[in-house]
Amino acid sequence: MQAFTLPDFYLPHPARINPHLERTRLHSMAWAEDMGMLDSPKPGGGVVWDEAALAKMDYALMCAYTHPDCDGDALDLITDWYVWVFFFDDHFLEQFKYSRDLKGAKAYLDHLELFMTEGDAQAPEPTNPAEEGLRDLWRRTVPAMSAGWRRRFITVTHNLMVESMWELGNIEMGRVANPIEYVQMRRRVGGAPWSANLVEYAVGAEIPDSVAALRPMQLLSDTFSDAVHLRNDLFSYQREVEEEGENSNAVLVFEKFLGCSTQQAADLVNELLTSRLHQFENTALVEVPALMAEHAIPPHEQLGVAAYVKGLQDWQSGGHEWHAVSSRYMNEEAATGTSVLGGPSGFGTSAVRMFSPSANGTKRRRQQFTHRPFEPVGHLPLPDFHMPYPIRTSPHIDDSRRYAVGWAREMGMFEGGVWDERRFIGFDFAHCAAMIHADATPDQLNLTSDWLAWGTYGDDYFPLIFGAARNIAAAKLCNERLALFMPLDGGATPEPTNPIERGLQDLWRRTAGPMEVGARREFRATVEDMTESWVWEVFNQAQHRVPDPVDYIEMRRKTFGSDMTMSLNRLAHWNSVPREIYHTSVMREMETAAQDYACFTNDLFSYQKEVEYEGEVHNIVLVVETFLEVDRITARDVVAKLMTERMTQFEHIVDHELPALFDDFDLDDDVRAILTAHADGLKEWMSGILEWHRKCVRYVEAELQRNRASVVPDLGTSALRVPGAIGAPSAFAQPWFAVSGAGLPGATVASPAPVGVPAAAPHAVTPPSATPVAPRSGGLPAVSSIGLPASGPVFTTPSEGTPEPTRIGTPTGLGTSAARVHAPKVSSR
């Protein structure tokens, strides 16, 4: 009996099959035998696989479905890769998951990695079939691929192997992951990112190196991977959870987190699967065309990207077909995608099916695009927050408050209607800075407060000035200019044209000046990630699309400035901590758990401000409301539980996984102390952000009403301050590609209208007031800049008749900020 009834899947693309299936079946069986996979013993007796078991699983059929257009030789090689990866999974299971041999598992994985050689390096002699198979596959595959592809493939294969320890550790502790942790870890331990790289081999086209690491291309891989993994979890629940004792399965994760039945959890996993497929389609049809035009990708490479996208679509539909027929899975009465074989096929034709009344997924798409902005929602009662860490406050807080107002004034933040001085004083960024950086020197505290002010101002500026007008082109131009104010060599910058540029120019000089070039480069990348996320919000606002839950959470960390904040703390010890440490799952999960807690704190406090007063769609409560189809109170409770789960995970990592990491890498006492201090800083970061939200007037209803009546942004002239913004051609209006042949019969795909939505969309309503509404909350967390000696000018709050402070007789250039003249201090209240 099945554990649950399989849900109705969203199947927008038909499954097709490769004509070389039968020859590949014979080849793969012979290859597995040659590698020793058909007589590899289990620790308790018997063998991992025999010929009958491999024939029954039929990986050649899977590859014939997922790669329907490649030639026979390519299908043979790809199938061998899948035989290897499934053998590795089962062999690892038999050797270590049942015995819980963690030390032996780590040694096994470390040795297996040696067979992915680079350059002239020689692999060792294989000691088991998994090693023999990887050595053979590596020699047959990499000569045909570029160095960039090899680097990417090594990374995803490394993740697939090494992160198996995460699954093993959870089984050992009897621990079921929380939903956020599960999705991001499953993406690493699952095979789908690895499969996406093999799609490039199968279609004979690589992603151009110039765009491979950019968001749209990465998002294609991520959404593809999440959908593949969620689909696999639905089909494999019975085998993994009920038969093998696994606990890394999305159905089980949702079942435990929401306290619901297995059937309800399965249906919810299918809803998330559908949402990720919709995100894939939105990315492929809207974001990727814009990327191709923006980076002037030549036609032959655009054709390759198109073939890659189609290859991912083929894999998705073929993978479903294989799951529906393979003996490996629970698939009684499973729907298949072959029923639409008579319909149109090829990249771009899915719209014929996806908008039909009977198509699965139509409801999910409608939910994302039909939210009504500016609905009166009222104050959201706040939940109880699980906060185990105390609050400390810097003794320099009052001086920093006086300083902050003058700095913001000199940067021009009180001009143009985005902010005024009264509002800025109410925001009290110095209070937040003083709690999350309690041990800072006065100069460090001022720097932290200024980063808070600058990041929040930018996060307010973009949706108000560009989002309200749906002016994506101007938003992109404004963002592109910001890189000019972060010179890696410390050289000259252009004359600033607005407060964002002016503030960044000053902050970059004071923050990056003492850094080494490598640290400076890494820091600039995190700032660029944050500012690009503001453009993402404008783009979403233009589409009027409530974000997909996974995409929202991952992008919220960037819009909040979390990555930038934490990079500063890391970069203060650039030469002290090995870079590989920060790329481990322990450090990544510790930091993202803290980030999510802080981001969701902001969204809970700012719900009414954003949803009712600003017509925003970027709020986790609204995202959960839309996804689960629940009321705001229920959504609030789900968000609060997510926060508690992430905090509990953070505590577990700090208490158990971080010490184990120290031992695994045999770190010295100094490095252990640095990483322990980093964890302690994250504790104060979370507690300080929560306390700041409790005390800040930014989210109080009376203040929201006053701002609605008083804030009149300079919508007519602000964009003019961005050179070339008005009348500039939009990248979003340029064609992407028009191709036929090469597996894309008759397909012609062009980019959509400038904002990707119809001009007369029914959801494009105006605010319920003639006065433009106030900007959304920004919530950039303050910067912990321990070890970064930097200082800025001290300003005063002007009294009546007092001229605004200026920098007089100050030296300029890197390293001279400490020599600035300090003006007398006056109370800011």
Coordinates of C-alpha atoms in Angstrom, one line a residue, residues 517-753:
V517 CA 43.0 43.9 -2.4
G518 CA 41.5 40.4 -2.2
A519 CA 39.3 41.3 0.8
R520 CA 38.3 44.6 -1.0
R521 CA 37.2 42.6 -4.1
E522 CA 35.1 40.2 -2.0
F523 CA 33.6 43.0 0.0
R524 CA 32.6 44.9 -3.2
A525 CA 30.9 41.8 -4.6
T526 CA 28.7 41.6 -1.5
V527 CA 27.7 45.3 -1.8
E528 CA 26.9 44.7 -5.5
D529 CA 24.8 41.7 -4.5
M530 CA 22.8 43.9 -2.2
T531 CA 22.3 46.8 -4.7
E532 CA 21.4 44.4 -7.5
S533 CA 18.8 42.9 -5.2
W534 CA 17.1 46.3 -5.1
V535 CA 16.8 46.1 -8.9
W536 CA 15.3 42.6 -8.5
E537 CA 12.6 44.1 -6.2
V538 CA 11.9 46.8 -8.8
F539 CA 11.6 44.1 -11.5
N540 CA 9.2 42.1 -9.3
Q541 CA 7.2 45.2 -8.6
A542 CA 6.9 45.9 -12.3
Q543 CA 5.6 42.4 -12.8
H544 CA 3.4 42.7 -9.8
R545 CA 4.4 39.2 -8.8
V546 CA 4.4 37.8 -5.3
P547 CA 7.7 36.0 -5.2
D548 CA 8.2 32.3 -5.0
P549 CA 8.9 31.3 -1.3
V550 CA 12.4 29.9 -1.9
D551 CA 13.5 32.7 -4.2
Y552 CA 12.1 35.3 -1.7
I553 CA 14.0 33.9 1.2
E554 CA 17.3 33.7 -0.7
M555 CA 17.0 37.2 -2.1
R556 CA 15.8 38.7 1.2
R557 CA 19.2 38.0 2.7
K558 CA 20.6 40.2 0.0
T559 CA 18.0 43.0 0.1
F560 CA 18.5 43.1 3.9
G561 CA 22.3 43.5 3.4
S562 CA 23.1 40.4 5.4
D563 CA 25.8 39.0 3.2
M564 CA 27.6 42.3 3.1
T565 CA 27.4 42.7 6.9
M566 CA 28.9 39.3 7.6
S567 CA 31.6 39.6 5.0
L568 CA 32.9 42.7 6.8
N569 CA 33.4 40.6 10.0
R570 CA 35.1 37.9 8.0
L571 CA 37.3 40.2 6.0
A572 CA 38.6 41.7 9.2
H573 CA 40.5 38.4 9.5
W574 CA 41.4 37.9 5.8
N575 CA 44.8 36.4 6.5
S576 CA 43.9 34.5 9.7
V577 CA 41.1 32.1 8.7
P578 CA 41.4 29.7 5.7
R579 CA 38.9 30.7 3.0
E580 CA 37.6 27.2 2.7
I581 CA 36.3 27.3 6.2
Y582 CA 33.7 29.9 5.2
H583 CA 32.5 27.6 2.4
T584 CA 31.6 24.7 4.6
S585 CA 28.0 23.8 5.3
V586 CA 28.5 24.5 9.0
M587 CA 29.5 28.2 8.5
R588 CA 27.0 28.7 5.7
E589 CA 24.1 27.3 7.7
M590 CA 25.1 29.2 10.9
E591 CA 25.2 32.5 8.9
T592 CA 22.0 31.9 6.9
A593 CA 20.1 30.8 10.0
A594 CA 21.0 34.1 11.7
Q595 CA 20.2 36.0 8.5
D596 CA 16.8 34.5 8.2
Y597 CA 15.9 35.2 11.8
A598 CA 16.8 38.9 11.3
C599 CA 15.1 39.2 7.9
F600 CA 11.8 37.7 9.2
T601 CA 12.0 39.9 12.2
N602 CA 11.9 42.9 9.9
D603 CA 9.1 41.5 7.8
L604 CA 6.9 40.8 10.8
F605 CA 7.3 44.4 12.1
S606 CA 6.9 46.0 8.7
Y607 CA 3.9 44.0 7.4
Q608 CA 1.4 46.7 7.7
K609 CA 3.8 49.4 6.4
E610 CA 4.7 47.4 3.3
V611 CA 1.5 45.7 2.4
E612 CA -1.1 48.4 3.3
Y613 CA 0.8 51.7 3.0
E614 CA 3.3 50.8 0.2
G615 CA 1.6 48.2 -1.9
E616 CA 4.7 45.9 -1.6
V617 CA 4.8 42.2 -2.5
H618 CA 8.2 41.6 -0.8
N619 CA 7.3 40.4 2.7
I620 CA 7.6 36.9 4.0
V621 CA 4.2 37.0 5.7
L622 CA 2.5 37.9 2.4
V623 CA 4.6 35.3 0.6
V624 CA 3.4 32.6 3.1
E625 CA -0.2 33.9 2.9
T626 CA -0.2 33.5 -0.9
F627 CA 1.6 30.2 -1.0
L628 CA -0.4 28.4 1.7
E629 CA -3.6 30.3 1.0
V630 CA -4.1 31.2 4.7
D631 CA -4.9 34.4 6.6
R632 CA -2.3 36.8 7.9
I633 CA -2.4 35.5 11.5
T634 CA -1.8 31.9 10.4
A635 CA 0.9 33.1 8.1
R636 CA 2.4 35.0 10.9
D637 CA 2.5 31.9 13.1
V638 CA 4.2 29.9 10.3
V639 CA 6.9 32.7 10.0
A640 CA 7.4 32.7 13.8
K641 CA 7.8 29.0 13.8
L642 CA 10.4 29.2 11.0
M643 CA 12.2 31.8 13.0
T644 CA 12.2 29.5 16.1
E645 CA 13.4 26.6 14.0
R646 CA 16.2 28.7 12.5
M647 CA 17.3 30.0 15.9
T648 CA 17.2 26.4 17.3
Q649 CA 19.4 25.3 14.4
F650 CA 21.8 28.2 15.0
E651 CA 22.1 27.1 18.7
H652 CA 22.7 23.5 17.7
I653 CA 25.4 24.6 15.2
V654 CA 27.2 26.8 17.7
D655 CA 27.1 24.2 20.5
H656 CA 27.9 21.1 18.5
E657 CA 28.8 21.5 14.8
L658 CA 31.2 24.4 15.2
P659 CA 33.4 22.6 17.7
A660 CA 33.4 19.6 15.4
L661 CA 34.4 21.8 12.5
F662 CA 37.4 23.0 14.5
D663 CA 38.5 19.4 15.1
D664 CA 37.8 18.2 11.5
F665 CA 40.1 21.0 10.1
D666 CA 42.5 20.8 13.1
L667 CA 42.3 24.6 13.5
D668 CA 44.7 26.4 15.8
D669 CA 43.6 28.3 18.9
D670 CA 43.7 31.7 17.2
V671 CA 41.4 30.7 14.4
R672 CA 39.1 28.9 16.8
A673 CA 38.9 32.2 18.8
I674 CA 38.1 34.2 15.7
L675 CA 35.3 31.9 14.6
T676 CA 33.9 31.7 18.1
A677 CA 33.9 35.5 18.3
H678 CA 32.1 35.6 14.9
A679 CA 29.4 33.3 16.3
D680 CA 29.1 35.5 19.4
G681 CA 28.8 38.5 17.2
L682 CA 25.9 36.9 15.3
K683 CA 24.1 36.3 18.6
E684 CA 24.3 40.0 19.4
W685 CA 23.4 40.9 15.8
M686 CA 20.1 39.0 16.1
S687 CA 19.2 40.2 19.6
G688 CA 20.1 43.8 18.7
I689 CA 18.0 43.8 15.5
L690 CA 15.0 42.5 17.4
E691 CA 15.3 45.1 20.1
W692 CA 15.8 47.9 17.6
H693 CA 12.5 46.9 15.8
R694 CA 10.7 46.9 19.2
K695 CA 11.8 50.5 19.9
C696 CA 11.9 52.1 16.5
V697 CA 9.0 54.3 15.4
R698 CA 9.4 53.4 11.7
Y699 CA 6.7 50.7 11.9
V700 CA 4.2 52.4 14.2
E701 CA 0.8 53.1 12.6
A702 CA 0.7 56.8 13.6
E703 CA 4.0 57.4 12.0
L704 CA 2.9 55.6 8.8
Q705 CA -0.1 57.8 8.6
R706 CA 2.0 61.0 9.1
N707 CA 4.4 59.9 6.4
R708 CA 1.6 59.2 3.9
A709 CA 0.4 62.8 4.4
S710 CA 3.8 64.4 4.4
V711 CA 6.2 62.6 2.1
V712 CA 6.1 63.8 -1.4
P713 CA 9.0 62.4 -3.3
D714 CA 10.5 64.3 -6.2
L715 CA 9.3 61.7 -8.8
G716 CA 9.7 64.2 -11.6
T717 CA 13.3 65.0 -11.3
S718 CA 15.0 62.2 -9.3
A719 CA 15.5 60.0 -12.3
L720 CA 17.2 62.8 -14.1
R721 CA 20.0 62.6 -11.6
V722 CA 20.9 59.2 -13.1
P723 CA 22.9 60.0 -16.3
G724 CA 21.1 58.6 -19.3
A725 CA 18.1 57.3 -17.4
I726 CA 15.4 59.3 -19.1
G727 CA 14.8 58.1 -22.6
A728 CA 17.6 55.5 -22.5
P729 CA 16.8 52.3 -24.4
S730 CA 15.8 49.5 -22.1
A731 CA 17.6 46.2 -22.3
F732 CA 14.3 44.6 -21.6
A733 CA 12.9 45.7 -25.0
Q734 CA 15.6 44.0 -27.0
P735 CA 15.1 40.6 -28.8
W736 CA 16.9 37.6 -27.3
F737 CA 17.1 34.9 -29.9
A738 CA 15.2 33.4 -32.8
V739 CA 16.3 29.9 -33.5
S740 CA 15.3 26.8 -35.4
G741 CA 16.9 23.5 -35.7
A742 CA 19.4 22.1 -33.2
G743 CA 16.7 20.5 -31.2
L744 CA 14.5 23.6 -31.3
P745 CA 12.1 22.9 -34.2
G746 CA 10.4 26.1 -35.2
A747 CA 10.9 27.8 -31.9
T748 CA 11.1 31.5 -31.9
V749 CA 11.4 33.3 -28.6
A750 CA 11.7 37.0 -28.1
S751 CA 11.9 39.0 -24.9
P752 CA 8.6 40.3 -23.5
A753 CA 7.6 43.9 -23.2

